[in-house]
mmCIF file of C-alpha atoms in Angstrom:
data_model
loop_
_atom_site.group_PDB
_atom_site.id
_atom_site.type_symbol
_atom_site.label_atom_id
_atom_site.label_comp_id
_atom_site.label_asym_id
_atom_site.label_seq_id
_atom_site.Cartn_x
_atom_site.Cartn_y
_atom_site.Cartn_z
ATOM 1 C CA UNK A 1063 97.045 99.730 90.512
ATOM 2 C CA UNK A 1064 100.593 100.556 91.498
ATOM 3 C CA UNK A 1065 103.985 99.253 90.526
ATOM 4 C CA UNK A 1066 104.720 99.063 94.617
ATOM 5 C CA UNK A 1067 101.867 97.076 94.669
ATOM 6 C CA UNK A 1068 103.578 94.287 92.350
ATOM 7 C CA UNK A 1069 106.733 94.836 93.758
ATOM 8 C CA UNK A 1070 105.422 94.473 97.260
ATOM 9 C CA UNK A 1071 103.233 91.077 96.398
ATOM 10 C CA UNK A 1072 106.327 89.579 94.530
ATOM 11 C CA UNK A 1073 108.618 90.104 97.783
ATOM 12 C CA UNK A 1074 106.626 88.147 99.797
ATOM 13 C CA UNK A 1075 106.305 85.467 96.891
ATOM 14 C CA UNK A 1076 109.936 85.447 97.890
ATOM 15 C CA UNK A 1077 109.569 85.116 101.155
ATOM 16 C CA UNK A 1078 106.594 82.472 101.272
ATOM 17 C CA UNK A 1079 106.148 81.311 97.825
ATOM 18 C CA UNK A 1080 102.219 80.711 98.717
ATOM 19 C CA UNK A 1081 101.533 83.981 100.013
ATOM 20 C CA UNK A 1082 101.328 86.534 97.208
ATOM 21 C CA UNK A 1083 99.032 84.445 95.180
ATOM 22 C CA UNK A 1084 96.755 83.735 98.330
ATOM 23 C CA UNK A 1085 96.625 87.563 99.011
ATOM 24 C CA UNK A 1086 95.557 88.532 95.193
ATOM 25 C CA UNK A 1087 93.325 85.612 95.211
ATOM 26 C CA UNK A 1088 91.580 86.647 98.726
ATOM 27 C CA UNK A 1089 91.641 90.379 96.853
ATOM 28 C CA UNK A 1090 90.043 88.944 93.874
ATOM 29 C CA UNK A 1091 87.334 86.750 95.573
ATOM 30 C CA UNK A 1092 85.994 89.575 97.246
ATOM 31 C CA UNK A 1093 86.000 91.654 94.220
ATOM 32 C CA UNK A 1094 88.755 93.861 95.008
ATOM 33 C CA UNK A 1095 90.856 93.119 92.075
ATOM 34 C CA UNK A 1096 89.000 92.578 88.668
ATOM 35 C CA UNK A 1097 90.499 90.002 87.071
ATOM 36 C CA UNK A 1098 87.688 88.697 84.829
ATOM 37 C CA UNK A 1099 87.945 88.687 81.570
ATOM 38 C CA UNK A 1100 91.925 87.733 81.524
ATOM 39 C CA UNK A 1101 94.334 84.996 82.546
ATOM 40 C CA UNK A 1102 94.134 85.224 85.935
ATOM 41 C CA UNK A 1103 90.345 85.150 86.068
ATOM 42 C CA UNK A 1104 90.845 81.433 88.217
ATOM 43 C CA UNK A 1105 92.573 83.221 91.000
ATOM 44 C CA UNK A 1106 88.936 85.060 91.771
ATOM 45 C CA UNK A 1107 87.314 81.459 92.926
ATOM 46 C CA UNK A 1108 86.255 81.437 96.550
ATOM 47 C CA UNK A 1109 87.212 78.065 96.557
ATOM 48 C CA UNK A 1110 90.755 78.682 94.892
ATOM 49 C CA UNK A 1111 91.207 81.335 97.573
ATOM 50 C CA UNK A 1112 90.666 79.508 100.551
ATOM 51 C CA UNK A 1113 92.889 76.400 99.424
ATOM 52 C CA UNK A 1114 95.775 79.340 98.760
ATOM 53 C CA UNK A 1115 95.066 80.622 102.225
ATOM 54 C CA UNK A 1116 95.843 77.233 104.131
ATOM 55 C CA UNK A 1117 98.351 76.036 101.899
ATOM 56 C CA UNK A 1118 99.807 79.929 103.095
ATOM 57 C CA UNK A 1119 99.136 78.743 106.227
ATOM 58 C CA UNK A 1120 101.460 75.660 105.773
ATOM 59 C CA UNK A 1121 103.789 77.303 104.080
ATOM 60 C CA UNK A 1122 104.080 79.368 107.326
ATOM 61 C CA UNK A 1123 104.686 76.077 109.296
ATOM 62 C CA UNK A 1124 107.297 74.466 107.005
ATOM 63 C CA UNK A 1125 109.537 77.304 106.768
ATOM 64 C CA UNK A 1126 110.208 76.800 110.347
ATOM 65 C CA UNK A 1127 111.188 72.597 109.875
ATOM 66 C CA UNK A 1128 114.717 71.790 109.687
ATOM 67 C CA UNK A 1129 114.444 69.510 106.857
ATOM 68 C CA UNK A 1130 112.984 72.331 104.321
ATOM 69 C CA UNK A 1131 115.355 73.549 101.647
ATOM 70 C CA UNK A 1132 116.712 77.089 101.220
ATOM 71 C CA UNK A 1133 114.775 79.285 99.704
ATOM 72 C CA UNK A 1134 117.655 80.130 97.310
ATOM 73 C CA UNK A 1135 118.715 76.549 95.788
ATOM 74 C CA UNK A 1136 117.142 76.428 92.746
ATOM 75 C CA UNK A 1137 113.645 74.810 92.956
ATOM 76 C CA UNK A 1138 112.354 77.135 95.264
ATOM 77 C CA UNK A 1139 114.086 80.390 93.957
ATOM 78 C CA UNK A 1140 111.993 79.129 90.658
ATOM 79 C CA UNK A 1141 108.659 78.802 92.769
ATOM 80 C CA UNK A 1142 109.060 81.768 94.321
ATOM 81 C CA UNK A 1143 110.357 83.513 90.911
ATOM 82 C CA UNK A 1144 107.163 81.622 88.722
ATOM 83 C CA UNK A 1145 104.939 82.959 91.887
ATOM 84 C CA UNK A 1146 106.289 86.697 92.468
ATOM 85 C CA UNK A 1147 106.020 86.651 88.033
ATOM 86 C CA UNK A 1148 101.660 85.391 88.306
ATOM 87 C CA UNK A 1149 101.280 88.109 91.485
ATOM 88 C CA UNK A 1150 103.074 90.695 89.465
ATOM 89 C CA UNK A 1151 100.970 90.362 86.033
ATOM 90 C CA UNK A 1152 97.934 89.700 87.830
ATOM 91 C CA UNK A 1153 98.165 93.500 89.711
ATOM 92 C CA UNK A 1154 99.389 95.234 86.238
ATOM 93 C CA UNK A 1155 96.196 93.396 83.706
ATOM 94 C CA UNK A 1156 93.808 94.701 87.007
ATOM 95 C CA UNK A 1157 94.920 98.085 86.205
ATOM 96 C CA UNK A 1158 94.373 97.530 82.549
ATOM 97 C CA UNK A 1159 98.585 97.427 82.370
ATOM 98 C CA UNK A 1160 100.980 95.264 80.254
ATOM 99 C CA UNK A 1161 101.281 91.644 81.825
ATOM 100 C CA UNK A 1162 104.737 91.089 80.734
ATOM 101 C CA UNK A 1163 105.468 94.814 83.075
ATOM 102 C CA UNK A 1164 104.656 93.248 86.052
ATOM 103 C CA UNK A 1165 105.320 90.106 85.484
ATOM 104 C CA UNK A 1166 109.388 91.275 85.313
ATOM 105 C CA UNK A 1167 108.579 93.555 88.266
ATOM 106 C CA UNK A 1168 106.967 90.322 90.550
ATOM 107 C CA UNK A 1169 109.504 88.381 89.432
ATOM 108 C CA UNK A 1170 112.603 90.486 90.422
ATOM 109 C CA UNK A 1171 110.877 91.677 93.989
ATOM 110 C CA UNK A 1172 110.888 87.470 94.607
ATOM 111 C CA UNK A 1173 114.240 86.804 93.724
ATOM 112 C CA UNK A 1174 115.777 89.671 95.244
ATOM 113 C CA UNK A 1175 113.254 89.420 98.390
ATOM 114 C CA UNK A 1176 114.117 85.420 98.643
ATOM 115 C CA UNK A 1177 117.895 86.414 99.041
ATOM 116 C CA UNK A 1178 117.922 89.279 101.524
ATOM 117 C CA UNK A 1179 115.084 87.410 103.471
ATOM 118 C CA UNK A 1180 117.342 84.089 103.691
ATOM 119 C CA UNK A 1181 120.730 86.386 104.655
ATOM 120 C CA UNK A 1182 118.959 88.819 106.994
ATOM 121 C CA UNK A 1183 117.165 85.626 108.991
ATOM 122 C CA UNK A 1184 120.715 84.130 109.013
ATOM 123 C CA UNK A 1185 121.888 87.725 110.179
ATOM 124 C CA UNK A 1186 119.707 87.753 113.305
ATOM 125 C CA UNK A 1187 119.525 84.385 114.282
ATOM 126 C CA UNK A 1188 123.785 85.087 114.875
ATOM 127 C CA UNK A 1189 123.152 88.268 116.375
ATOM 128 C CA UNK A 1190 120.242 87.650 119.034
ATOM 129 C CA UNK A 1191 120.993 84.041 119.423
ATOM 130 C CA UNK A 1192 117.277 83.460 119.282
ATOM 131 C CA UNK A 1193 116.001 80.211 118.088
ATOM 132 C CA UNK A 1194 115.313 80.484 113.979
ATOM 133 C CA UNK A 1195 112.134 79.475 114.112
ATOM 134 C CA UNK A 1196 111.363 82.488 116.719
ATOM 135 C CA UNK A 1197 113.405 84.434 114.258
ATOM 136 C CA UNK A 1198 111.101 83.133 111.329
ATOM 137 C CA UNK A 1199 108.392 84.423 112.957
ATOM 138 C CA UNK A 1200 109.560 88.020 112.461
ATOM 139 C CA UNK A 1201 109.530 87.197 108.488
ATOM 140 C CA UNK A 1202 105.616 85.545 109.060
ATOM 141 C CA UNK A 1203 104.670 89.278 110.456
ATOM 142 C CA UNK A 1204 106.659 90.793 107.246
ATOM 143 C CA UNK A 1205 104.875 88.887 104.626
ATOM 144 C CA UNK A 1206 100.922 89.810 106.392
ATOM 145 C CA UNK A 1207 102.053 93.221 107.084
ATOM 146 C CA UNK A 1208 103.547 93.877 103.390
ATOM 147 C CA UNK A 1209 100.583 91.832 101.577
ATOM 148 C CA UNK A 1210 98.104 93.994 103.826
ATOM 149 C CA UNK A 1211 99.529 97.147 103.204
ATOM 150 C CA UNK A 1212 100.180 96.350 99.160
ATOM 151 C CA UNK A 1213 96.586 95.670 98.605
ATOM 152 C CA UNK A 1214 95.795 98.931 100.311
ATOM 153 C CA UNK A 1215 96.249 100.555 96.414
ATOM 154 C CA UNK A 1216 93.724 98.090 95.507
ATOM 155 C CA UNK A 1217 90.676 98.554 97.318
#
């Protein structure tokens, strides 16, 4: 299990808080990631999986509503922090690595991922004068093609 591995699951964290807990849980389910035995052991239920997959799924639709907050004001930066933190520790005690390690390294990826991801949508929606949701859409395709290509170490 790699470090880019944690770093890559806790950007998306940042980006869709939902999304790098619904990837280690899918990962985990299909015994991918061996989390038994430790704290994270829950995120290996089918069940668990599937209800982190269409809340994902949500997530996906309610970052494109007018009325949902920015990612950066506080309660969400925390989500997505607490979320990019679980994703993080649950790649490093996989590997048999310190918690706390990746738990810093998760953590950091969200935060720093949740900022750029907020400015560089803000960025392009000025510069193309395309719609934001459209826009959005481009940071959808991020988060599957990063969570994809992060679990790629795992397997």
């Amino acid at each position: 299990m790699s470090a880019s591995s944690a770093i890559g699951l806790g950007a998306i964290s940042g980006l869709r808080s939902l999304s790098g807990p619904a990837f280690i849980s899918r990962a985990a389910s299909r015994g991918h990631l061996d989390l038994e035995g430790t704290p994270f052991a829950l995120l290996g239920s089918s069940r668990l999986s599937k209800t982190l997959i269409l809340m994902e799924l949500g997530e996906f639709v309610g970052d494109k509503l007018p009325m949902t907050p920015s990612r950066t004001s506080l309660p969400p930066l925390l989500a997505r922090a607490v979320s990019g933190a679980v994703v993080g520790a649950a790649v490093f005690v996989s590997g048999g690595r310190r918690a706390a390690t990746g738990a810093v390294l998760g953590s950091s990826a969200a935060i720093v991922a949740a900022f750029a991801g907020e400015r560089l949508r803000a960025l392009a929606v000025e510069k193309t004068d395309l719609p934001d949701p459209v826009v959005a859409l481009a940071g959808d395709a991020t988060v599957l093609l990063v969570g994809h290509r992060s679990l790629r170490n795992i397997r």
